[in-house]
Short mmCIF file of C-alpha atoms and ligand atoms in Angstrom, two decimals:
data_model
loop_
_atom_site.label_atom_id
_atom_site.label_comp_id
_atom_site.label_asym_id
_atom_site.label_seq_id
_atom_site.Cartn_x
_atom_site.Cartn_y
_atom_site.Cartn_z
CA UNK A 28 -79.15 -54.46 96.80
CA UNK A 29 -77.41 -51.08 96.91
CA UNK A 30 -74.38 -52.68 95.27
CA UNK A 31 -76.56 -53.75 92.36
CA UNK A 32 -77.86 -50.19 92.04
CA UNK A 33 -74.39 -48.68 92.19
CA UNK A 34 -73.22 -51.12 89.50
CA UNK A 35 -76.15 -50.13 87.26
CA UNK A 36 -75.38 -46.41 87.74
CA UNK A 37 -71.78 -47.01 86.74
CA UNK A 38 -72.88 -48.99 83.68
CA UNK A 39 -75.29 -46.25 82.61
CA UNK A 40 -72.72 -43.49 83.05
CA UNK A 41 -70.21 -45.37 80.96
CA UNK A 42 -72.68 -46.30 78.18
CA UNK A 43 -71.82 -45.29 74.62
CA UNK A 44 -73.79 -45.45 71.35
CA UNK A 45 -71.94 -45.01 68.09
CA UNK A 46 -74.67 -46.60 65.97
CA UNK A 47 -78.45 -46.80 65.93
CA UNK A 48 -78.16 -50.48 66.93
CA UNK A 49 -76.14 -49.62 70.02
CA UNK A 50 -78.67 -46.94 70.91
CA UNK A 51 -81.50 -49.44 70.56
CA UNK A 52 -79.65 -51.95 72.74
CA UNK A 53 -79.30 -49.28 75.41
CA UNK A 54 -82.99 -48.40 75.13
CA UNK A 55 -84.04 -52.03 75.56
CA UNK A 56 -81.82 -52.53 78.57
CA UNK A 57 -82.51 -49.30 80.50
CA UNK A 58 -85.59 -47.53 79.14
CA UNK A 59 -88.12 -50.01 77.73
CA UNK A 60 -90.92 -51.58 79.76
CA UNK A 61 -88.89 -54.77 80.05
CA UNK A 62 -85.70 -52.98 81.17
CA UNK A 63 -83.62 -53.90 84.18
CA UNK A 64 -85.27 -50.99 85.95
CA UNK A 65 -88.61 -52.75 85.62
CA UNK A 66 -87.09 -55.64 87.53
CA UNK A 67 -85.84 -53.25 90.22
CA UNK A 68 -89.31 -51.73 90.61
CA UNK A 69 -90.81 -55.24 90.76
CA UNK A 70 -88.36 -56.14 93.54
CA UNK A 71 -89.87 -53.51 95.81
CA UNK A 72 -92.28 -56.05 97.26
CA UNK A 73 -89.31 -58.07 98.57
CA UNK A 74 -87.92 -55.10 100.49
CA UNK A 75 -88.60 -54.65 104.17
CA UNK A 76 -91.35 -52.04 104.58
CA UNK A 77 -89.17 -49.57 106.50
CA UNK A 78 -86.57 -49.58 103.72
CA UNK A 79 -89.00 -49.30 100.81
CA UNK A 80 -89.02 -45.50 100.68
CA UNK A 81 -85.23 -45.23 100.45
CA UNK A 82 -85.13 -48.08 97.95
CA UNK A 83 -87.81 -46.46 95.77
CA UNK A 84 -85.86 -43.21 95.83
CA UNK A 85 -82.63 -44.81 94.67
CA UNK A 86 -84.38 -46.76 91.89
CA UNK A 87 -85.95 -43.49 90.72
CA UNK A 88 -82.49 -41.92 90.68
CA UNK A 89 -81.26 -44.72 88.42
CA UNK A 90 -84.31 -44.22 86.16
CA UNK A 91 -83.62 -40.49 85.88
CA UNK A 92 -79.96 -41.11 85.17
CA UNK A 93 -80.87 -43.67 82.48
CA UNK A 94 -83.24 -41.23 80.77
CA UNK A 95 -80.79 -38.35 80.82
CA UNK A 96 -78.09 -40.59 79.42
CA UNK A 97 -80.49 -41.75 76.70
CA UNK A 98 -81.10 -38.14 75.55
CA UNK A 99 -77.37 -37.55 75.57
CA UNK A 100 -76.74 -40.63 73.41
CA UNK A 101 -79.43 -39.56 70.89
CA UNK A 102 -77.95 -36.07 70.61
CA UNK A 103 -74.45 -37.50 70.18
CA UNK A 104 -75.60 -39.79 67.41
CA UNK A 105 -77.48 -37.01 65.56
CA UNK A 106 -74.53 -34.64 65.55
CA UNK A 107 -72.23 -37.35 64.23
CA UNK A 108 -74.82 -38.11 61.52
CA UNK A 109 -74.61 -34.54 60.31
CA UNK A 110 -70.91 -34.85 59.65
CA UNK A 111 -69.87 -34.23 63.24
CA UNK A 112 -70.95 -30.57 63.19
CA UNK A 113 -71.48 -29.01 66.55
CA UNK A 114 -75.09 -28.68 67.56
CA UNK A 115 -74.80 -24.90 67.99
CA UNK A 116 -78.21 -23.28 68.28
CA UNK A 117 -79.67 -22.01 64.99
CA UNK A 118 -80.01 -18.23 64.70
CA UNK A 119 -83.55 -17.80 63.41
CA UNK A 120 -83.04 -14.08 62.80
CA UNK A 121 -80.52 -14.70 59.98
CA UNK A 122 -81.85 -14.22 56.40
CA UNK A 123 -82.70 -17.58 54.78
CA UNK A 124 -80.12 -19.05 52.44
CA UNK A 125 -82.52 -19.88 49.58
CA UNK A 126 -81.29 -19.91 45.98
CA UNK A 127 -84.28 -18.65 44.04
CA UNK A 128 -83.04 -19.20 40.48
CA UNK A 129 -83.44 -16.78 37.58
CA UNK A 130 -85.48 -16.12 34.47
CA UNK A 131 -83.82 -17.91 31.54
CA UNK A 132 -82.31 -15.31 29.14
CA UNK A 133 -84.41 -16.70 26.26
CA UNK A 134 -87.59 -16.44 28.34
CA UNK A 135 -86.65 -12.87 29.19
CA UNK A 136 -86.16 -11.89 25.52
CA UNK A 137 -89.32 -13.77 24.52
CA UNK A 138 -91.32 -11.87 27.15
CA UNK A 139 -89.79 -8.52 26.14
CA UNK A 140 -90.65 -9.04 22.45
CA UNK A 141 -94.22 -10.07 23.26
CA UNK A 142 -94.60 -7.08 25.62
CA UNK A 143 -93.36 -4.61 22.97
CA UNK A 144 -95.76 -5.86 20.29
CA UNK A 145 -98.68 -6.20 22.68
CA UNK A 146 -98.40 -2.44 23.29
CA UNK A 147 -99.30 -1.83 19.65
CA UNK A 148 -102.18 -4.28 19.60
CA UNK A 149 -100.61 -7.63 18.64
CA UNK A 150 -102.01 -10.78 20.21
CA UNK A 151 -100.15 -14.09 20.68
CA UNK A 152 -100.99 -17.31 18.85
CA UNK A 153 -99.71 -20.83 19.37
CA UNK A 154 -99.40 -23.80 17.01
CA UNK A 155 -98.10 -27.39 16.92
CA UNK A 156 -94.37 -28.18 16.78
CA UNK A 157 -95.13 -31.28 14.70
CA UNK A 158 -96.47 -29.90 11.42
CA UNK A 159 -97.68 -31.20 8.08
CA UNK A 160 -96.11 -30.23 4.78
CA UNK A 161 -99.00 -27.97 3.80
CA UNK A 162 -98.72 -25.64 6.82
CA UNK A 163 -94.94 -25.64 6.96
CA UNK A 164 -94.21 -25.33 3.21
CA UNK A 165 -96.94 -25.51 0.59
CA UNK A 166 -99.26 -22.83 1.98
CA UNK A 167 -96.24 -20.57 2.44
CA UNK A 168 -95.54 -20.67 -1.29
CA UNK A 169 -92.80 -23.31 -1.25
CA UNK A 170 -93.84 -25.26 -4.40
CA UNK A 171 -93.11 -29.00 -4.59
CA UNK A 172 -89.45 -29.62 -5.54
CA UNK A 173 -88.74 -25.92 -5.38
CA UNK A 174 -85.14 -25.24 -4.31
CA UNK A 175 -86.51 -23.03 -1.53
CA UNK A 176 -87.37 -26.19 0.42
CA UNK A 177 -83.71 -26.99 0.52
CA UNK A 178 -83.01 -23.69 2.23
CA UNK A 179 -84.14 -25.29 5.45
CA UNK A 180 -82.88 -28.71 6.44
CA UNK A 181 -85.88 -30.44 7.86
CA UNK A 182 -86.52 -33.34 10.23
CA UNK A 183 -89.09 -35.46 8.38
CA UNK A 184 -90.71 -38.60 9.69
CA UNK A 185 -89.37 -41.48 7.58
CA UNK A 186 -92.61 -43.45 7.42
CA UNK A 187 -94.63 -40.35 6.55
CA UNK A 188 -92.70 -37.53 4.85
CA UNK A 189 -95.80 -35.36 5.01
CA UNK A 190 -95.13 -34.88 8.74
CA UNK A 191 -92.16 -32.83 9.92
CA UNK A 192 -90.89 -30.86 12.91
CA UNK A 193 -91.72 -27.29 11.97
CA UNK A 194 -88.77 -25.34 10.56
CA UNK A 195 -90.26 -21.94 11.41
CA UNK A 196 -93.25 -20.52 13.27
CA UNK A 197 -94.66 -19.15 9.99
CA UNK A 198 -96.86 -22.25 10.01
CA UNK A 199 -98.82 -20.60 12.83
CA UNK A 200 -99.54 -17.67 10.50
CA UNK A 201 -101.25 -20.10 8.10
CA UNK A 202 -103.26 -21.76 10.86
CA UNK A 203 -104.50 -18.40 12.20
CA UNK A 204 -105.38 -17.07 8.73
CA UNK A 205 -107.22 -20.30 7.84
CA UNK A 206 -109.38 -20.27 10.93
CA UNK A 207 -110.07 -16.60 11.60
CA UNK A 208 -111.20 -13.56 9.66
CA UNK A 209 -108.94 -10.56 8.97
CA UNK A 210 -107.75 -8.13 10.26
CA UNK A 211 -104.85 -9.90 11.98
CA UNK A 212 -102.20 -8.45 14.23
CA UNK A 213 -100.60 -11.59 15.57
CA UNK A 214 -97.33 -12.76 17.09
CA UNK A 215 -96.35 -16.44 16.97
CA UNK A 216 -93.43 -17.32 19.24
CA UNK A 217 -92.19 -20.88 19.61
CA UNK A 218 -89.58 -23.57 19.18
CA UNK A 219 -88.46 -24.63 15.70
CA UNK A 220 -86.23 -27.45 14.43
CA UNK A 221 -83.57 -27.77 11.72
CA UNK A 222 -81.37 -30.67 10.79
CA UNK A 223 -78.11 -28.87 11.58
CA UNK A 224 -74.85 -29.99 13.13
CA UNK A 225 -74.66 -28.48 16.61
CA UNK A 226 -71.98 -25.80 16.98
CA UNK A 227 -71.46 -22.42 18.62
CA UNK A 228 -73.42 -20.77 15.77
CA UNK A 229 -76.06 -23.42 14.91
CA UNK A 230 -78.33 -25.80 16.78
CA UNK A 231 -80.92 -28.42 15.86
CA UNK A 232 -83.57 -26.45 17.74
CA UNK A 233 -84.01 -22.77 18.49
CA UNK A 234 -86.76 -20.24 19.09
CA UNK A 235 -88.43 -17.85 16.70
CA UNK A 236 -90.98 -15.10 16.87
CA UNK A 237 -93.03 -14.64 13.75
CA UNK A 238 -95.33 -11.64 13.48
CA UNK A 239 -97.85 -10.65 10.83
CA UNK A 240 -100.27 -7.84 10.20
CA UNK A 241 -103.08 -8.22 7.65
CA UNK A 242 -105.72 -5.57 7.02
CA UNK A 243 -107.04 -3.32 4.26
CA UNK A 244 -104.41 -0.89 2.92
CA UNK A 245 -101.42 -2.25 4.82
CA UNK A 246 -98.26 -1.13 3.07
CA UNK A 247 -94.49 -1.17 3.29
CA UNK A 248 -94.54 2.00 5.36
CA UNK A 249 -96.48 0.15 8.11
CA UNK A 250 -93.91 -2.64 8.08
CA UNK A 251 -91.00 -0.21 8.38
CA UNK A 252 -92.62 1.89 11.09
CA UNK A 253 -93.60 -1.16 13.17
CA UNK A 254 -90.14 -2.69 13.05
CA UNK A 255 -88.47 0.65 13.67
CA UNK A 256 -90.58 1.06 16.80
CA UNK A 257 -89.68 -2.49 17.88
CA UNK A 258 -85.91 -2.04 17.42
CA UNK A 259 -85.89 1.20 19.42
CA UNK A 260 -87.96 -0.30 22.24
CA UNK A 261 -85.73 -3.37 22.54
CA UNK A 262 -82.26 -1.95 21.83
CA UNK A 263 -82.66 1.71 22.88
CA UNK A 264 -83.99 4.92 21.38
CA UNK A 265 -80.70 5.79 19.63
CA UNK A 266 -80.82 2.57 17.55
CA UNK A 267 -80.62 3.06 13.77
CA UNK A 268 -82.31 0.72 11.32
CA UNK A 269 -81.64 -0.24 7.70
CA UNK A 270 -83.34 -2.64 5.28
CA UNK A 271 -81.59 -4.77 2.67
CA UNK A 272 -83.45 -6.52 -0.17
CA UNK A 273 -83.71 -10.27 0.34
CA UNK A 274 -85.69 -13.32 -0.77
CA UNK A 275 -88.24 -15.46 1.07
CA UNK A 276 -90.81 -17.65 -0.70
CA UNK A 277 -93.68 -16.23 1.37
CA UNK A 278 -93.04 -12.46 1.06
CA UNK A 279 -92.66 -10.11 -1.89
CA UNK A 280 -90.83 -7.78 -1.66
CA UNK A 281 -88.63 -9.19 1.11
CA UNK A 282 -86.03 -7.47 3.25
CA UNK A 283 -83.53 -8.25 5.97
CA UNK A 284 -83.44 -5.68 8.73
CA UNK A 285 -80.18 -4.58 10.35
CA UNK A 286 -79.77 -2.41 13.43
CA UNK A 287 -76.79 -0.26 14.28
CA UNK A 288 -74.44 -2.44 16.36
CA UNK A 289 -75.55 -2.02 19.98
CA UNK A 290 -72.13 -3.06 21.26
CA UNK A 291 -69.83 -0.60 19.46
CA UNK A 292 -72.59 1.92 18.62
CA UNK A 293 -71.64 1.71 14.96
CA UNK A 294 -67.90 2.25 15.48
CA UNK A 295 -67.07 -1.32 14.38
CA UNK A 296 -66.30 -4.38 16.52
CA UNK A 297 -65.95 -8.14 16.04
CA UNK A 298 -69.68 -8.74 16.73
CA UNK A 299 -70.70 -6.57 13.74
CA UNK A 300 -67.61 -7.71 11.82
CA UNK A 301 -66.48 -4.05 11.79
CA UNK A 302 -69.45 -3.00 9.65
CA UNK A 303 -71.32 -1.17 12.41
CA UNK A 304 -74.51 -3.10 11.56
CA UNK A 305 -76.00 -6.40 12.77
CA UNK A 306 -78.81 -8.36 11.14
CA UNK A 307 -81.74 -9.07 13.46
CA UNK A 308 -84.72 -10.16 11.37
CA UNK A 309 -86.27 -11.00 8.03
CA UNK A 310 -89.46 -9.31 6.81
CA UNK A 311 -91.58 -8.50 3.82
CA UNK A 312 -95.04 -7.94 2.35
CA UNK A 313 -96.99 -11.23 2.50
CA UNK A 314 -97.11 -12.80 -0.97
CA UNK A 315 -100.70 -12.64 -2.35
CA UNK A 316 -100.48 -16.42 -3.01
CA UNK A 317 -100.11 -17.05 0.73
CA UNK A 318 -103.23 -15.00 1.49
CA UNK A 319 -105.17 -16.83 -1.23
CA UNK A 320 -103.97 -20.22 0.10
CA UNK A 321 -105.72 -19.32 3.35
CA UNK A 322 -108.91 -18.15 1.68
CA UNK A 323 -108.22 -14.43 2.07
CA UNK A 324 -109.01 -12.12 -0.85
CA UNK A 325 -105.64 -10.60 -1.78
CA UNK A 326 -107.36 -7.83 -3.76
CA UNK A 327 -109.03 -6.61 -0.59
CA UNK A 328 -106.38 -7.40 2.02
CA UNK A 329 -102.63 -6.91 2.19
CA UNK A 330 -100.19 -7.57 4.99
CA UNK A 331 -96.63 -7.75 6.18
CA UNK A 332 -94.78 -10.42 8.13
CA UNK A 333 -91.47 -10.64 9.97
CA UNK A 334 -89.54 -13.32 11.78
CA UNK A 335 -86.60 -13.34 14.13
CA UNK A 336 -84.59 -15.80 16.19
CA UNK A 337 -84.85 -15.29 19.94
CA UNK A 338 -81.37 -16.79 20.49
CA UNK A 339 -79.91 -14.33 17.97
CA UNK A 340 -81.50 -11.34 19.72
CA UNK A 341 -80.37 -12.65 23.12
CA UNK A 342 -76.83 -13.12 21.78
CA UNK A 343 -76.72 -9.49 20.68
CA UNK A 344 -78.34 -8.20 23.83
CA UNK A 345 -76.20 -10.20 26.30
CA UNK A 346 -73.12 -10.75 24.11
CA UNK A 347 -73.30 -14.52 24.41
CA UNK A 348 -71.02 -16.05 21.79
CA UNK A 349 -72.03 -19.72 21.96
CA UNK A 350 -75.58 -20.85 21.14
CA UNK A 351 -75.14 -24.14 23.01
CA UNK A 352 -74.96 -22.35 26.37
CA UNK A 353 -78.70 -21.64 26.22
CA UNK A 354 -79.69 -25.29 26.50
CA UNK A 355 -76.95 -26.75 28.68
CA UNK A 356 -78.59 -25.84 32.01
CA UNK A 357 -75.23 -24.80 33.43
CA UNK A 358 -75.97 -22.75 36.56
CA UNK A 359 -72.68 -20.85 36.16
CA UNK A 360 -74.11 -19.44 32.92
CA UNK A 361 -77.67 -18.99 34.16
CA UNK A 362 -76.59 -17.23 37.36
CA UNK A 363 -75.21 -14.37 35.27
CA UNK A 364 -78.79 -13.36 34.43
CA UNK A 365 -79.90 -12.85 38.03
CA UNK A 366 -80.30 -9.13 37.42
CA UNK A 367 -83.15 -9.85 34.97
CA UNK A 368 -85.52 -11.35 37.55
ZN1 ZN B 421 -70.12 -3.54 16.51
#
């Protein structure tokens, strides 16, 4: 009998488990209820009474050995599963290695713009990205077949050309003016779509912020002062501003606004094409036709509107020279904005 026990001990000590199957085979043979040890315990009734105590002790030794070996085999298998790394104890006092991610640069600029205008009483409005012709063009003074419609290459729906992906967030201005009563001091940020070939300088979608202010006695001086305040808040108090006459169907008069180049401080660099100025937004006094289209008396109310591209502002602020980077989800790009969060 003791020979059988010694043989079992030797077998247990030499056991190896390189796979889960081998581990299971070991468990069945030495650990489970139907293991060889069960047979040994059952044999106890065949042992002479005076030898039973010693026998029981040696069977228990085998059982203990089998269990210890089993733990050892499990540990060995786990460490080889994790690429053979040593099972060194984990130091729980070390700081956790968690990559928290960052605010997207466009989200950051969007939030900054909203914050700046909220300080002077603007609220934020939202509207649909799928628009009808009236809200995207007609109400904004783009007459049928007017060349102005060709200024913006539009994604129309083939089966229903009255439906399009909005080309600007000015459509939100119409929706707000239709449904609410003046005065308005509203900001409409959102995604817009143009049928453009994708390149470093153009994309088929980008983000705009449109803003408008309608009340009694709103004049050009309010427009200039509001945008001047905005440019200084966003680009720094030493920022200079200039307006250049321009044309938009929905404003009259219209103007593009430039700021002094924030990179070279007006000295001239390749971003400002050595002019010292960079264009950041379009603006103007809302055309009376647009107010009338929304049921607002243009004799009583006047207003101004402005619109800017969030990507464009972010490009100037962070000196990003390729528009495509914003939507590629490349963490090497996004990680550079960690300081913003
Ligand atoms: Zn410059």
